[in-house]
Amino acid sequence: MNANLNGVGMTSPRTRERMIERLRQQGIRNEAVLTAMNEVPRHIFVAEALAHRAYEDTPLPIGCKQTISSPYIVARMIEMLLEGRASLGRTLEIGTGCGYQAAILGRLTREIYSVERIARLLEKARSALAILPELRHIRLRHADGSLGLSTVAPFDSIIVAAAATEVPPSLCAQLAPDGILVLPVGGNEQYLYRIRRTAQGFMEESLDAVRFVPLLAGLEK
Ligand code: SAH
């Protein structure tokens, strides 16, 4: 982990601003999302040897055969999740990974839970997030997120960072009225889905083609 918070050269605030400019060019419009991404130093969430690539628009390895999504995908999914709402409300992230996306979410809501099935990654995420005192409210749990988090449900927002083969019914069931779930669904071919709980039932949209690691059951050390 790279504890150089302010960053220099390829990890400098200027490099981060260029990432934001690129996200705008790629079509990200939500100012709250762009501000959050400008405020969170992405380089502290990746290994020191990869820190100089942290602001490139690319997924990066984070250990344990997992990857941090590209900045564009993080921005796009959170934009889909916010969808005109002022806040994300009570939020559940499934797949903490290195903790970067949790940090962005934590900038957009005061009530957030993030679950990860690999304990080693969760501990790394915990140390990275500890560098940012404004994100102390993020609650991390070592748990199998495919079951949601029934003890604290319902959620206004649920976001999944790993691909499910189908939309998990337990996650839909844990959506609050008007709640929104964003997740990648599929195997070789995956699409981002947005599911909204309305008074008329669940409304489902399938959007961009994507590539995610699979959502797996059970826990790992
Ligand atoms: N949001 C992360 C992306 C990590 S990649 C980031 O910003 O780094 C997806 C993560 O989902 C991996 O760490 C993987 O271990 C985790 N994952 C996969 N299946 C899971 C499950 N059932 N419950 C919780 N986490 C899961």
Tab-separated table of N, CA and C in Angstrom, residues 99-187:
chain	number	residue	atom	x	y	z
A	99	GLY	N	-10.955	-1.467	-1.550
A	99	GLY	CA	-11.638	-0.420	-0.788
A	99	GLY	C	-11.831	0.882	-1.542
A	100	TYR	N	-11.334	0.946	-2.800
A	100	TYR	CA	-11.424	2.219	-3.537
A	100	TYR	C	-12.869	2.643	-3.806
A	101	GLN	N	-13.663	1.710	-4.336
A	101	GLN	CA	-15.054	2.077	-4.646
A	101	GLN	C	-15.835	2.405	-3.369
A	102	ALA	N	-15.516	1.682	-2.278
A	102	ALA	CA	-16.155	1.972	-0.984
A	102	ALA	C	-15.858	3.410	-0.572
A	103	ALA	N	-14.611	3.861	-0.846
A	103	ALA	CA	-14.221	5.226	-0.492
A	103	ALA	C	-15.063	6.248	-1.262
A	104	ILE	N	-15.280	5.985	-2.553
A	104	ILE	CA	-16.092	6.909	-3.360
A	104	ILE	C	-17.526	6.910	-2.830
A	105	LEU	N	-18.051	5.723	-2.565
A	105	LEU	CA	-19.422	5.616	-2.042
A	105	LEU	C	-19.529	6.346	-0.702
A	106	GLY	N	-18.479	6.194	0.125
A	106	GLY	CA	-18.464	6.813	1.450
A	106	GLY	C	-18.481	8.331	1.397
A	107	ARG	N	-18.078	8.883	0.251
A	107	ARG	CA	-18.136	10.332	0.039
A	107	ARG	C	-19.554	10.760	-0.329
A	108	LEU	N	-20.378	9.794	-0.705
A	108	LEU	CA	-21.723	10.130	-1.207
A	108	LEU	C	-22.830	9.708	-0.256
A	109	THR	N	-22.471	9.071	0.853
A	109	THR	CA	-23.479	8.693	1.843
A	109	THR	C	-22.829	8.516	3.212
A	110	ARG	N	-23.611	8.760	4.252
A	110	ARG	CA	-23.106	8.615	5.621
A	110	ARG	C	-23.315	7.197	6.139
A	111	GLU	N	-24.124	6.395	5.433
A	111	GLU	CA	-24.426	5.069	5.965
A	111	GLU	C	-24.075	4.004	4.941
A	112	ILE	N	-22.925	3.382	5.143
A	112	ILE	CA	-22.467	2.414	4.147
A	112	ILE	C	-21.824	1.189	4.772
A	113	TYR	N	-22.205	0.032	4.222
A	113	TYR	CA	-21.638	-1.262	4.607
A	113	TYR	C	-20.979	-1.826	3.360
A	114	SER	N	-19.789	-2.420	3.541
A	114	SER	CA	-19.145	-3.053	2.401
A	114	SER	C	-18.679	-4.433	2.842
A	115	VAL	N	-19.017	-5.450	2.060
A	115	VAL	CA	-18.668	-6.821	2.444
A	115	VAL	C	-17.712	-7.437	1.427
A	116	GLU	N	-16.786	-8.258	1.941
A	116	GLU	CA	-15.771	-8.915	1.111
A	116	GLU	C	-15.605	-10.344	1.615
A	117	ARG	N	-15.486	-11.321	0.674
A	117	ARG	CA	-15.375	-12.722	1.094
A	117	ARG	C	-13.934	-13.142	1.373
A	118	ILE	N	-12.933	-12.353	0.901
A	118	ILE	CA	-11.527	-12.703	1.134
A	118	ILE	C	-10.972	-11.822	2.270
A	119	ALA	N	-10.683	-12.458	3.409
A	119	ALA	CA	-10.284	-11.714	4.614
A	119	ALA	C	-9.020	-10.872	4.376
A	120	ARG	N	-8.066	-11.432	3.594
A	120	ARG	CA	-6.798	-10.737	3.365
A	120	ARG	C	-7.034	-9.402	2.645
A	121	LEU	N	-7.944	-9.409	1.666
A	121	LEU	CA	-8.244	-8.168	0.946
A	121	LEU	C	-8.954	-7.187	1.867
A	122	LEU	N	-9.851	-7.706	2.670
A	122	LEU	CA	-10.617	-6.833	3.566
A	122	LEU	C	-9.668	-6.091	4.513
A	123	GLU	N	-8.645	-6.803	5.010
A	123	GLU	CA	-7.711	-6.158	5.934
A	123	GLU	C	-6.876	-5.097	5.229
A	124	LYS	N	-6.506	-5.368	3.957
A	124	LYS	CA	-5.770	-4.360	3.187
A	124	LYS	C	-6.644	-3.125	2.978
A	125	ALA	N	-7.916	-3.361	2.656
A	125	ALA	CA	-8.844	-2.243	2.438
A	125	ALA	C	-8.986	-1.433	3.728
A	126	ARG	N	-9.044	-2.155	4.846
A	126	ARG	CA	-9.195	-1.487	6.133
A	126	ARG	C	-8.004	-0.547	6.399
A	127	SER	N	-6.781	-1.021	6.095
A	127	SER	CA	-5.615	-0.152	6.336
A	127	SER	C	-5.609	1.043	5.389
A	128	ALA	N	-5.994	0.838	4.134
A	128	ALA	CA	-6.001	1.970	3.195
A	128	ALA	C	-7.042	2.998	3.629
A	129	LEU	N	-8.234	2.533	4.004
A	129	LEU	CA	-9.303	3.463	4.385
A	129	LEU	C	-8.959	4.217	5.673
A	130	ALA	N	-8.144	3.567	6.535
A	130	ALA	CA	-7.771	4.210	7.803
A	130	ALA	C	-6.931	5.463	7.580
A	131	ILE	N	-6.311	5.564	6.386
A	131	ILE	CA	-5.508	6.751	6.066
A	131	ILE	C	-6.416	7.964	5.837
A	132	LEU	N	-7.694	7.707	5.547
A	132	LEU	CA	-8.624	8.791	5.217
A	132	LEU	C	-9.658	8.949	6.346
A	133	PRO	N	-9.396	9.826	7.310
A	133	PRO	CA	-10.234	9.918	8.514
A	133	PRO	C	-11.694	10.286	8.201
A	134	GLU	N	-11.929	10.953	7.070
A	134	GLU	CA	-13.304	11.353	6.736
A	134	GLU	C	-14.157	10.149	6.327
A	135	LEU	N	-13.516	8.974	6.210
A	135	LEU	CA	-14.272	7.790	5.779
A	135	LEU	C	-14.427	6.756	6.889
A	136	ARG	N	-14.290	7.219	8.138
A	136	ARG	CA	-14.391	6.292	9.271
A	136	ARG	C	-15.760	5.652	9.411
A	137	HIS	N	-16.752	6.239	8.772
A	137	HIS	CA	-18.117	5.702	8.906
A	137	HIS	C	-18.361	4.454	8.046
A	138	ILE	N	-17.426	4.106	7.155
A	138	ILE	CA	-17.629	2.925	6.303
A	138	ILE	C	-17.487	1.666	7.152
A	139	ARG	N	-18.506	0.819	7.138
A	139	ARG	CA	-18.448	-0.395	7.950
A	139	ARG	C	-18.119	-1.604	7.082
A	140	LEU	N	-16.978	-2.240	7.376
A	140	LEU	CA	-16.504	-3.369	6.570
A	140	LEU	C	-16.843	-4.680	7.265
A	141	ARG	N	-17.261	-5.674	6.463
A	141	ARG	CA	-17.617	-6.973	7.038
A	141	ARG	C	-17.030	-8.103	6.201
A	142	HIS	N	-16.504	-9.136	6.876
A	142	HIS	CA	-16.051	-10.337	6.170
A	142	HIS	C	-17.272	-11.235	6.012
A	143	ALA	N	-17.869	-11.228	4.833
A	143	ALA	CA	-19.124	-11.974	4.641
A	143	ALA	C	-19.324	-12.310	3.172
A	144	ASP	N	-20.183	-13.299	2.922
A	144	ASP	CA	-20.575	-13.661	1.557
A	144	ASP	C	-21.724	-12.750	1.127
A	145	GLY	N	-21.373	-11.812	0.271
A	145	GLY	CA	-22.344	-10.793	-0.131
A	145	GLY	C	-23.441	-11.284	-1.054
A	146	SER	N	-23.303	-12.503	-1.611
A	146	SER	CA	-24.372	-12.954	-2.513
A	146	SER	C	-25.682	-13.125	-1.737
A	147	LEU	N	-25.559	-13.181	-0.403
A	147	LEU	CA	-26.763	-13.279	0.432
A	147	LEU	C	-27.219	-11.904	0.916
A	148	GLY	N	-26.520	-10.848	0.491
A	148	GLY	CA	-26.825	-9.505	0.992
A	148	GLY	C	-26.344	-9.369	2.421
A	149	LEU	N	-27.004	-8.519	3.191
A	149	LEU	CA	-26.638	-8.326	4.597
A	149	LEU	C	-27.954	-8.135	5.350
A	150	SER	N	-28.593	-9.294	5.638
A	150	SER	CA	-29.985	-9.242	6.093
A	150	SER	C	-30.150	-8.525	7.434
A	151	THR	N	-29.089	-8.531	8.266
A	151	THR	CA	-29.222	-7.902	9.587
A	151	THR	C	-29.387	-6.390	9.512
A	152	VAL	N	-28.927	-5.766	8.430
A	152	VAL	CA	-29.068	-4.308	8.325
A	152	VAL	C	-29.968	-3.866	7.178
A	153	ALA	N	-30.498	-4.821	6.400
A	153	ALA	CA	-31.399	-4.485	5.290
A	153	ALA	C	-32.655	-3.809	5.877
A	154	PRO	N	-33.420	-3.043	5.108
A	154	PRO	CA	-33.278	-2.824	3.673
A	154	PRO	C	-32.327	-1.673	3.328
A	155	PHE	N	-31.886	-1.672	2.056
A	155	PHE	CA	-30.942	-0.671	1.558
A	155	PHE	C	-31.585	0.190	0.473
A	156	ASP	N	-31.193	1.467	0.463
A	156	ASP	CA	-31.639	2.355	-0.618
A	156	ASP	C	-30.794	2.112	-1.868
A	157	SER	N	-29.554	1.657	-1.657
A	157	SER	CA	-28.643	1.410	-2.782
A	157	SER	C	-27.837	0.152	-2.517
A	158	ILE	N	-27.752	-0.717	-3.535
A	158	ILE	CA	-26.870	-1.889	-3.452
A	158	ILE	C	-26.033	-1.921	-4.732
A	159	ILE	N	-24.719	-2.098	-4.581
A	159	ILE	CA	-23.833	-2.151	-5.746
A	159	ILE	C	-22.936	-3.371	-5.606
A	160	VAL	N	-22.806	-4.124	-6.704
A	160	VAL	CA	-22.053	-5.370	-6.652
A	160	VAL	C	-20.855	-5.246	-7.600
A	161	ALA	N	-19.649	-5.575	-7.093
A	161	ALA	CA	-18.426	-5.394	-7.882
A	161	ALA	C	-17.929	-6.697	-8.494
A	162	ALA	N	-18.780	-7.744	-8.504
A	162	ALA	CA	-18.404	-9.023	-9.108
A	162	ALA	C	-19.636	-9.546	-9.848
A	163	ALA	N	-19.401	-10.314	-10.932
A	163	ALA	CA	-20.514	-10.695	-11.808
A	163	ALA	C	-21.274	-11.919	-11.291
A	164	ALA	N	-22.593	-11.792	-11.183
A	164	ALA	CA	-23.461	-12.903	-10.811
A	164	ALA	C	-23.974	-13.544	-12.095
A	165	THR	N	-24.252	-14.851	-12.058
A	165	THR	CA	-24.758	-15.498	-13.272
A	165	THR	C	-26.222	-15.112	-13.521
A	166	GLU	N	-26.921	-14.778	-12.451
A	166	GLU	CA	-28.255	-14.186	-12.593
A	166	GLU	C	-28.475	-13.215	-11.443
A	167	VAL	N	-29.522	-12.396	-11.528
A	167	VAL	CA	-29.765	-11.410	-10.478
A	167	VAL	C	-30.135	-12.153	-9.186
A	168	PRO	N	-29.344	-12.017	-8.110
A	168	PRO	CA	-29.656	-12.762	-6.883
A	168	PRO	C	-30.952	-12.248	-6.231
A	169	PRO	N	-31.964	-13.140	-6.095
A	169	PRO	CA	-33.246	-12.708	-5.529
A	169	PRO	C	-33.093	-12.125	-4.118
A	170	SER	N	-32.084	-12.630	-3.350
A	170	SER	CA	-31.911	-12.120	-1.984
A	170	SER	C	-31.520	-10.644	-1.983
A	171	LEU	N	-30.830	-10.201	-3.034
A	171	LEU	CA	-30.452	-8.783	-3.087
A	171	LEU	C	-31.661	-7.918	-3.420
A	172	CYS	N	-32.496	-8.375	-4.351
A	172	CYS	CA	-33.718	-7.622	-4.679
A	172	CYS	C	-34.584	-7.492	-3.432
A	173	ALA	N	-34.664	-8.597	-2.682
A	173	ALA	CA	-35.523	-8.616	-1.490
A	173	ALA	C	-35.030	-7.632	-0.434
A	174	GLN	N	-33.732	-7.294	-0.468
A	174	GLN	CA	-33.193	-6.374	0.548
A	174	GLN	C	-33.198	-4.914	0.096
A	175	LEU	N	-33.874	-4.623	-1.044
A	175	LEU	CA	-34.010	-3.227	-1.484
A	175	LEU	C	-35.170	-2.566	-0.752
A	176	ALA	N	-34.958	-1.339	-0.281
A	176	ALA	CA	-36.032	-0.540	0.313
A	176	ALA	C	-36.963	-0.064	-0.814
A	177	PRO	N	-38.166	0.419	-0.514
A	177	PRO	CA	-39.019	1.001	-1.558
A	177	PRO	C	-38.242	2.099	-2.299
A	178	ASP	N	-38.317	2.102	-3.619
A	178	ASP	CA	-37.570	3.019	-4.497
A	178	ASP	C	-36.058	2.769	-4.474
A	179	GLY	N	-35.613	1.687	-3.849
A	179	GLY	CA	-34.186	1.365	-3.795
A	179	GLY	C	-33.678	0.909	-5.156
A	180	ILE	N	-32.369	1.044	-5.358
A	180	ILE	CA	-31.759	0.694	-6.648
A	180	ILE	C	-30.584	-0.265	-6.429
A	181	LEU	N	-30.536	-1.301	-7.281
A	181	LEU	CA	-29.448	-2.284	-7.271
A	181	LEU	C	-28.723	-2.207	-8.614
A	182	VAL	N	-27.401	-2.059	-8.585
A	182	VAL	CA	-26.617	-2.063	-9.828
A	182	VAL	C	-25.612	-3.201	-9.738
A	183	LEU	N	-25.600	-4.061	-10.778
A	183	LEU	CA	-24.656	-5.191	-10.742
A	183	LEU	C	-24.354	-5.719	-12.140
A	184	PRO	N	-23.153	-6.308	-12.311
A	184	PRO	CA	-22.871	-6.999	-13.562
A	184	PRO	C	-23.480	-8.403	-13.520
A	185	VAL	N	-24.098	-8.821	-14.640
A	185	VAL	CA	-24.718	-10.146	-14.702
A	185	VAL	C	-24.237	-10.860	-15.958
A	186	GLY	N	-23.880	-12.152	-15.817
A	186	GLY	CA	-23.515	-12.946	-16.977
A	186	GLY	C	-22.288	-13.786	-16.711
A	187	GLY	N	-21.864	-14.536	-17.750
A	187	GLY	CA	-20.675	-15.376	-17.660
A	187	GLY	C	-19.633	-14.810	-18.603
